[in-house]
mmCIF file of C-alpha atoms and ligand atoms in Angstrom:
data_model
loop_
_atom_site.group_PDB
_atom_site.id
_atom_site.type_symbol
_atom_site.label_atom_id
_atom_site.label_comp_id
_atom_site.label_asym_id
_atom_site.label_seq_id
_atom_site.Cartn_x
_atom_site.Cartn_y
_atom_site.Cartn_z
ATOM 1 C CA UNK V 269 8.233 -121.941 -53.430
ATOM 2 C CA UNK V 270 9.358 -122.737 -56.985
ATOM 3 C CA UNK V 271 12.878 -121.961 -58.093
ATOM 4 C CA UNK V 272 15.162 -122.182 -61.094
ATOM 5 C CA UNK V 273 18.786 -123.345 -61.073
ATOM 6 C CA UNK V 274 20.421 -121.830 -64.096
ATOM 7 C CA UNK V 275 23.926 -122.110 -65.555
ATOM 8 C CA UNK V 276 26.102 -123.513 -68.331
ATOM 9 C CA UNK V 277 26.710 -127.249 -68.842
ATOM 10 C CA UNK V 278 28.635 -128.619 -65.859
ATOM 11 C CA UNK V 279 27.935 -125.579 -63.678
ATOM 12 C CA UNK V 280 26.567 -127.743 -60.871
ATOM 13 C CA UNK V 281 22.810 -127.377 -61.435
ATOM 14 C CA UNK V 282 22.092 -131.043 -60.727
ATOM 15 C CA UNK V 283 24.532 -131.199 -57.800
ATOM 16 C CA UNK V 284 23.012 -128.181 -56.048
ATOM 17 C CA UNK V 285 19.447 -129.328 -56.817
ATOM 18 C CA UNK V 286 20.214 -132.635 -55.064
ATOM 19 C CA UNK V 287 21.502 -130.720 -52.041
ATOM 20 C CA UNK V 288 18.387 -128.536 -51.889
ATOM 21 C CA UNK V 289 16.073 -131.549 -52.164
ATOM 22 C CA UNK V 290 17.807 -133.108 -49.149
ATOM 23 C CA UNK V 291 17.158 -130.067 -46.915
ATOM 24 C CA UNK V 292 13.919 -128.513 -48.201
ATOM 25 C CA UNK V 293 10.597 -130.099 -49.107
ATOM 26 C CA UNK V 294 11.099 -129.476 -52.811
ATOM 27 C CA UNK V 295 11.188 -131.658 -55.915
ATOM 28 C CA UNK V 296 13.837 -131.434 -58.641
ATOM 29 C CA UNK V 297 12.744 -131.493 -62.256
ATOM 30 C CA UNK V 298 15.664 -131.851 -64.647
ATOM 31 C CA UNK V 299 14.623 -131.721 -68.303
ATOM 32 C CA UNK V 300 17.975 -133.347 -69.183
ATOM 33 C CA UNK V 301 17.158 -136.335 -66.911
ATOM 34 C CA UNK V 302 13.601 -136.574 -68.283
ATOM 35 C CA UNK V 303 14.876 -136.590 -71.876
ATOM 36 C CA UNK V 304 17.682 -139.092 -71.142
ATOM 37 C CA UNK V 305 15.079 -141.360 -69.557
ATOM 38 C CA UNK V 306 13.044 -141.309 -72.803
ATOM 39 C CA UNK V 307 16.209 -142.349 -74.663
ATOM 40 C CA UNK V 308 16.975 -145.109 -72.162
ATOM 41 C CA UNK V 309 13.439 -146.496 -72.512
ATOM 42 C CA UNK V 310 13.697 -146.181 -76.334
ATOM 43 C CA UNK V 311 10.269 -144.527 -76.535
ATOM 44 C CA UNK V 312 9.214 -142.908 -79.842
ATOM 45 C CA UNK V 313 10.232 -139.563 -78.381
ATOM 46 C CA UNK V 314 13.524 -141.021 -77.124
ATOM 47 C CA UNK V 315 14.445 -142.294 -80.594
ATOM 48 C CA UNK V 316 13.661 -138.878 -82.122
ATOM 49 C CA UNK V 317 15.732 -136.817 -79.690
ATOM 50 C CA UNK V 318 18.787 -139.047 -79.181
ATOM 51 C CA UNK V 319 20.932 -137.515 -81.903
ATOM 52 C CA UNK V 320 19.898 -133.951 -80.937
ATOM 53 C CA UNK V 321 21.113 -134.494 -77.376
ATOM 54 C CA UNK V 322 24.272 -136.297 -78.409
ATOM 55 C CA UNK V 323 25.085 -133.375 -80.740
ATOM 56 C CA UNK V 324 24.647 -130.868 -77.909
ATOM 57 C CA UNK V 325 21.671 -129.099 -79.496
ATOM 58 C CA UNK V 326 18.374 -128.141 -77.901
ATOM 59 C CA UNK V 327 15.323 -130.384 -78.120
ATOM 60 C CA UNK V 328 12.285 -128.516 -79.500
ATOM 61 C CA UNK V 329 10.401 -126.152 -77.203
ATOM 62 C CA UNK V 330 7.122 -128.014 -77.848
ATOM 63 C CA UNK V 331 8.513 -131.326 -76.610
ATOM 64 C CA UNK V 332 10.072 -129.849 -73.484
ATOM 65 C CA UNK V 333 7.118 -127.606 -72.634
ATOM 66 C CA UNK V 334 4.734 -130.569 -72.860
ATOM 67 C CA UNK V 335 6.874 -132.608 -70.432
ATOM 68 C CA UNK V 336 7.049 -129.680 -67.996
ATOM 69 C CA UNK V 337 3.350 -128.828 -68.152
ATOM 70 C CA UNK V 338 2.440 -132.353 -67.006
ATOM 71 C CA UNK V 339 4.738 -132.025 -63.993
ATOM 72 C CA UNK V 340 3.445 -128.586 -62.990
ATOM 73 C CA UNK V 341 -0.173 -129.787 -63.224
ATOM 74 C CA UNK V 342 0.478 -132.700 -60.842
ATOM 75 C CA UNK V 343 -1.010 -131.570 -57.478
ATOM 76 C CA UNK V 344 1.835 -133.357 -55.610
ATOM 77 C CA UNK V 345 4.247 -130.823 -57.101
ATOM 78 C CA UNK V 346 2.253 -127.733 -56.194
ATOM 79 C CA UNK V 347 4.566 -124.828 -55.410
ATOM 80 C CA UNK V 348 7.599 -127.041 -54.669
ATOM 81 C CA UNK V 349 9.541 -127.404 -57.901
ATOM 82 C CA UNK V 350 13.235 -126.835 -58.615
ATOM 83 C CA UNK V 351 13.608 -126.332 -62.360
ATOM 84 C CA UNK V 352 17.054 -127.638 -63.377
ATOM 85 C CA UNK V 353 17.925 -126.959 -67.009
ATOM 86 C CA UNK V 354 14.572 -125.372 -67.837
ATOM 87 C CA UNK V 355 13.753 -122.850 -69.254
ATOM 88 C CA UNK V 356 16.482 -122.545 -71.926
ATOM 89 C CA UNK V 357 14.817 -120.312 -74.512
ATOM 90 C CA UNK V 358 12.521 -117.298 -74.333
ATOM 91 C CA UNK V 359 9.671 -119.425 -75.637
ATOM 92 C CA UNK V 360 10.212 -121.787 -72.666
ATOM 93 C CA UNK V 361 10.319 -118.795 -70.280
ATOM 94 C CA UNK V 362 6.915 -117.597 -71.522
ATOM 95 C CA UNK V 363 5.423 -121.095 -71.367
ATOM 96 C CA UNK V 364 6.660 -121.604 -67.814
ATOM 97 C CA UNK V 365 5.112 -118.293 -66.755
ATOM 98 C CA UNK V 366 1.836 -119.247 -68.412
ATOM 99 C CA UNK V 367 1.683 -122.701 -66.744
ATOM 100 C CA UNK V 368 2.469 -121.264 -63.304
ATOM 101 C CA UNK V 369 0.036 -118.341 -63.593
ATOM 102 C CA UNK V 370 -2.787 -120.737 -64.428
ATOM 103 C CA UNK V 371 -2.278 -122.285 -60.977
ATOM 104 C CA UNK V 372 -1.575 -119.007 -59.177
ATOM 105 C CA UNK V 373 2.094 -119.797 -58.691
ATOM 106 C CA UNK V 374 5.326 -118.037 -59.524
ATOM 107 C CA UNK V 375 9.104 -118.420 -59.544
ATOM 108 C CA UNK V 376 10.474 -117.117 -56.239
ATOM 109 C CA UNK V 377 14.128 -117.022 -57.229
ATOM 110 C CA UNK V 378 16.483 -117.847 -60.098
ATOM 111 C CA UNK V 379 19.958 -118.947 -58.975
ATOM 112 C CA UNK V 380 22.449 -118.398 -61.773
ATOM 113 C CA UNK V 381 25.733 -120.304 -61.287
ATOM 114 C CA UNK V 382 28.539 -118.419 -63.027
ATOM 115 C CA UNK V 383 31.449 -120.708 -63.866
ATOM 116 C CA UNK V 384 34.563 -120.181 -66.021
ATOM 117 C CA UNK V 385 34.813 -122.212 -69.236
ATOM 118 C CA UNK V 386 38.024 -124.090 -68.309
ATOM 119 C CA UNK V 387 36.531 -125.219 -65.003
ATOM 120 C CA UNK V 388 33.371 -126.410 -66.744
ATOM 121 C CA UNK V 389 35.382 -128.559 -69.087
ATOM 122 C CA UNK V 390 37.242 -130.309 -66.251
ATOM 123 C CA UNK V 391 34.017 -130.867 -64.311
ATOM 124 C CA UNK V 392 32.258 -132.456 -67.285
ATOM 125 C CA UNK V 393 35.244 -134.594 -68.235
ATOM 126 C CA UNK V 394 35.378 -135.937 -64.677
ATOM 127 C CA UNK V 395 31.654 -136.510 -64.186
ATOM 128 C CA UNK V 396 30.264 -139.957 -63.446
ATOM 129 C CA UNK V 397 26.622 -140.608 -62.656
ATOM 130 C CA UNK V 398 24.851 -143.535 -61.036
ATOM 131 C CA UNK V 399 22.428 -145.172 -63.446
ATOM 132 C CA UNK V 400 20.425 -146.478 -60.469
ATOM 133 C CA UNK V 401 20.048 -143.577 -58.007
ATOM 134 C CA UNK V 402 21.037 -140.758 -60.464
ATOM 135 C CA UNK V 403 23.519 -139.238 -57.997
ATOM 136 C CA UNK V 404 26.246 -137.142 -59.588
ATOM 137 C CA UNK V 405 29.946 -137.647 -58.770
ATOM 138 C CA UNK V 406 33.288 -136.528 -60.111
ATOM 139 C CA UNK V 407 36.624 -138.297 -60.417
ATOM 140 C CA UNK V 408 38.504 -135.045 -59.638
ATOM 141 C CA UNK V 409 36.213 -133.229 -57.199
ATOM 142 C CA UNK V 410 33.608 -135.508 -55.680
ATOM 143 C CA UNK V 411 34.432 -139.207 -55.629
ATOM 144 C CA UNK V 412 31.763 -141.760 -54.745
ATOM 145 C CA UNK V 413 32.549 -143.561 -51.466
ATOM 146 C CA UNK V 414 30.854 -145.792 -48.905
ATOM 147 C CA UNK V 415 29.351 -142.758 -47.139
ATOM 148 C CA UNK V 416 27.725 -141.035 -50.123
ATOM 149 C CA UNK V 417 26.834 -143.980 -52.388
ATOM 150 C CA UNK V 418 25.686 -147.544 -51.824
ATOM 151 C CA UNK V 419 24.379 -148.769 -55.212
ATOM 152 C CA UNK V 420 27.676 -150.372 -56.239
ATOM 153 C CA UNK V 421 30.402 -149.414 -58.725
ATOM 154 C CA UNK V 422 28.794 -151.222 -61.671
ATOM 155 C CA UNK V 423 26.124 -148.485 -61.967
ATOM 156 C CA UNK V 424 28.633 -145.643 -62.271
ATOM 157 C CA UNK V 425 28.813 -144.369 -65.851
ATOM 158 C CA UNK V 426 29.794 -141.433 -68.035
ATOM 159 C CA UNK V 427 26.990 -139.578 -69.824
ATOM 160 C CA UNK V 428 26.804 -140.117 -73.621
ATOM 161 C CA UNK V 429 26.941 -136.358 -74.235
ATOM 162 C CA UNK V 430 30.006 -135.827 -72.006
ATOM 163 C CA UNK V 431 32.622 -135.937 -74.785
ATOM 164 C CA UNK V 432 34.911 -133.148 -75.952
ATOM 165 C CA UNK V 433 33.127 -132.286 -79.222
ATOM 166 C CA UNK V 434 29.633 -132.355 -77.698
ATOM 167 C CA UNK V 435 30.785 -130.348 -74.685
ATOM 168 C CA UNK V 436 31.889 -127.526 -77.001
ATOM 169 C CA UNK V 437 28.547 -127.593 -78.853
ATOM 170 C CA UNK V 438 26.603 -127.624 -75.599
ATOM 171 C CA UNK V 439 28.570 -124.628 -74.394
ATOM 172 C CA UNK V 440 27.983 -122.724 -77.665
ATOM 173 C CA UNK V 441 24.265 -123.519 -77.522
ATOM 174 C CA UNK V 442 24.189 -122.213 -73.963
ATOM 175 C CA UNK V 443 25.940 -118.954 -74.893
ATOM 176 C CA UNK V 444 23.809 -118.185 -77.946
ATOM 177 C CA UNK V 445 20.373 -119.504 -76.998
ATOM 178 C CA UNK V 446 20.107 -119.850 -73.223
ATOM 179 C CA UNK V 447 22.244 -117.226 -71.505
ATOM 180 C CA UNK V 448 20.226 -114.329 -73.071
ATOM 181 C CA UNK V 449 17.095 -115.305 -71.107
ATOM 182 C CA UNK V 450 18.788 -114.030 -67.949
ATOM 183 C CA UNK V 451 17.806 -110.497 -69.003
ATOM 184 C CA UNK V 452 14.175 -111.472 -68.531
ATOM 185 C CA UNK V 453 14.748 -112.604 -64.930
ATOM 186 C CA UNK V 454 16.879 -109.524 -64.208
ATOM 187 C CA UNK V 455 13.912 -107.347 -65.192
ATOM 188 C CA UNK V 456 11.611 -109.479 -63.023
ATOM 189 C CA UNK V 457 14.048 -108.910 -60.137
ATOM 190 C CA UNK V 458 14.155 -112.608 -59.301
ATOM 191 C CA UNK V 459 17.769 -113.216 -60.365
ATOM 192 C CA UNK V 460 20.426 -114.183 -57.809
ATOM 193 C CA UNK V 461 23.925 -114.588 -59.280
ATOM 194 C CA UNK V 462 26.255 -117.010 -57.491
ATOM 195 C CA UNK V 463 29.980 -117.552 -57.986
ATOM 196 C CA UNK V 464 29.871 -121.157 -59.200
ATOM 197 C CA UNK V 465 33.679 -121.497 -59.323
ATOM 198 C CA UNK V 466 33.764 -122.235 -55.587
ATOM 199 C CA UNK V 467 33.556 -125.713 -54.129
ATOM 200 C CA UNK V 468 30.258 -127.581 -53.798
ATOM 201 C CA UNK V 469 29.761 -126.860 -50.075
ATOM 202 C CA UNK V 470 30.621 -123.163 -50.319
ATOM 203 C CA UNK V 471 28.076 -122.708 -53.107
ATOM 204 C CA UNK V 472 25.434 -124.698 -51.286
ATOM 205 C CA UNK V 473 25.864 -122.754 -48.043
ATOM 206 C CA UNK V 474 25.083 -119.530 -49.937
ATOM 207 C CA UNK V 475 22.035 -121.044 -51.604
ATOM 208 C CA UNK V 476 20.795 -122.540 -48.336
ATOM 209 C CA UNK V 477 21.104 -119.225 -46.490
ATOM 210 C CA UNK V 478 19.099 -117.424 -49.157
ATOM 211 C CA UNK V 479 16.376 -120.090 -49.364
ATOM 212 C CA UNK V 480 15.964 -120.119 -45.585
ATOM 213 C CA UNK V 481 14.710 -116.523 -45.822
ATOM 214 C CA UNK V 482 12.133 -117.084 -48.555
ATOM 215 C CA UNK V 483 8.638 -117.478 -47.171
ATOM 216 C CA UNK V 484 6.352 -118.556 -50.012
HETATM 217 P P1 AP5 U 628 21.256 -131.280 -69.114
HETATM 218 O O1 AP5 U 628 21.268 -132.645 -68.594
HETATM 219 O O2 AP5 U 628 20.484 -130.253 -68.410
HETATM 220 O O3 AP5 U 628 22.774 -130.830 -69.319
HETATM 221 P P2 AP5 U 628 23.511 -129.410 -69.151
HETATM 222 O O4 AP5 U 628 22.676 -128.212 -69.101
HETATM 223 O O5 AP5 U 628 24.544 -129.459 -70.195
HETATM 224 O O6 AP5 U 628 24.038 -129.455 -67.697
HETATM 225 P P3 AP5 U 628 24.766 -130.648 -67.016
HETATM 226 O O7 AP5 U 628 23.756 -131.630 -66.507
HETATM 227 O O8 AP5 U 628 25.858 -131.149 -67.897
HETATM 228 O O9 AP5 U 628 25.503 -129.905 -65.811
HETATM 229 P P4 AP5 U 628 25.007 -129.489 -64.379
HETATM 230 O O10 AP5 U 628 24.980 -128.008 -64.319
HETATM 231 O O11 AP5 U 628 23.784 -130.221 -63.963
HETATM 232 O O12 AP5 U 628 26.264 -129.971 -63.525
HETATM 233 P P5 AP5 U 628 26.431 -131.197 -62.490
HETATM 234 O O13 AP5 U 628 25.754 -130.867 -61.201
HETATM 235 O O14 AP5 U 628 26.121 -132.488 -63.136
HETATM 236 O O15 AP5 U 628 20.764 -131.310 -70.637
HETATM 237 C C1 AP5 U 628 21.315 -132.249 -71.531
HETATM 238 C C2 AP5 U 628 20.744 -132.034 -72.924
HETATM 239 O O16 AP5 U 628 19.313 -132.235 -72.906
HETATM 240 C C3 AP5 U 628 20.917 -130.634 -73.505
HETATM 241 O O17 AP5 U 628 22.186 -130.482 -74.116
HETATM 242 C C4 AP5 U 628 19.771 -130.585 -74.513
HETATM 243 O O18 AP5 U 628 20.083 -131.324 -75.666
HETATM 244 C C5 AP5 U 628 18.654 -131.313 -73.777
HETATM 245 N N1 AP5 U 628 17.835 -130.415 -72.943
HETATM 246 C C6 AP5 U 628 17.794 -130.397 -71.584
HETATM 247 N N2 AP5 U 628 16.946 -129.448 -71.159
HETATM 248 C C7 AP5 U 628 16.447 -128.848 -72.259
HETATM 249 C C8 AP5 U 628 15.546 -127.782 -72.454
HETATM 250 N N3 AP5 U 628 14.989 -127.119 -71.436
HETATM 251 N N4 AP5 U 628 15.263 -127.416 -73.739
HETATM 252 C C9 AP5 U 628 15.805 -128.075 -74.791
HETATM 253 N N5 AP5 U 628 16.684 -129.096 -74.673
HETATM 254 C C10 AP5 U 628 16.997 -129.478 -73.404
HETATM 255 O O19 AP5 U 628 28.010 -131.075 -62.215
HETATM 256 C C11 AP5 U 628 28.937 -131.400 -63.231
HETATM 257 C C12 AP5 U 628 30.129 -132.153 -62.616
HETATM 258 O O20 AP5 U 628 30.876 -131.244 -61.810
HETATM 259 C C13 AP5 U 628 29.747 -133.316 -61.693
HETATM 260 O O21 AP5 U 628 30.695 -134.321 -61.851
HETATM 261 C C14 AP5 U 628 29.805 -132.717 -60.272
HETATM 262 O O22 AP5 U 628 30.177 -133.688 -59.300
HETATM 263 C C15 AP5 U 628 30.904 -131.669 -60.426
HETATM 264 N N6 AP5 U 628 30.668 -130.449 -59.667
HETATM 265 C C16 AP5 U 628 29.496 -129.783 -59.509
HETATM 266 N N7 AP5 U 628 29.672 -128.654 -58.793
HETATM 267 C C17 AP5 U 628 31.001 -128.607 -58.507
HETATM 268 C C18 AP5 U 628 31.821 -127.662 -57.786
HETATM 269 N N8 AP5 U 628 31.305 -126.554 -57.237
HETATM 270 N N9 AP5 U 628 33.156 -127.921 -57.697
HETATM 271 C C19 AP5 U 628 33.706 -129.037 -58.265
HETATM 272 N N10 AP5 U 628 32.975 -129.963 -58.939
HETATM 273 C C20 AP5 U 628 31.644 -129.742 -59.062
HETATM 274 MG MG1 MG U 629 22.524 -131.625 -64.896
#
């Protein structure tokens, strides 16, 4: 099965994708992680998109669709992708459909994590990520410890776009450009709305129960 994890910045898309990967034979594809990696490697693309990401705006559909198409075409990923942070515009929705149809695949379910704005802000302000293993932690809600992380403290960092001004822009971009695509998935009857204000385990238990009953 292929699935989408949808939601505003800080909703828990990456956190829940990591949980799913641990229990199901699926692979997470986070466009945010792919783009940040281009910046880290200072590729031509990375240099072009750095300011866009740090301003909380969307990278162009062409760039993102090209990255995603390559991943979908890889036979190792056949029918086992978790799309985290993609699609974010209607143009991306149509491209995703086109790429999947070419290979006789589809999206089985779209989990939409609904989270209140004040909670989002606290989650993003408290986020730390490991630059080595890419695990996501939080100084308020999900501290790294010897049981869940063994790379060492020196790899734990804040994201460059996790600052107050950028957070507001990212949220605005989500409301105006991304949230409207939910109507498309409602019409397709693949949308599953989840209360994302709950704690990480409560949310994951719901997701896990639903995925256990999907058979494609
Ligand atoms: P991206 O990296 O996708 O950022 P985002 O959408 O803003 O989402 P986040 O990664 O901030 O949040 P998340 O939902 O993954 O939450 P997380 O699990 O980390 O994109 C970054 C940028 O790249 C975009 O702004 C754009 O510029 C560009 N981009 C990316 N995709 C694009 C696309 N398709 N098209 C164009 N441009 C694109 O959790 C957040 C924190 O909360 C963590 O600390 C976590 O530990 C904690 N937490 C999680 N769940 C809970 C919970 N239930 N309770 C308490 N704490 C929790
Ligand atoms: Mg994320």
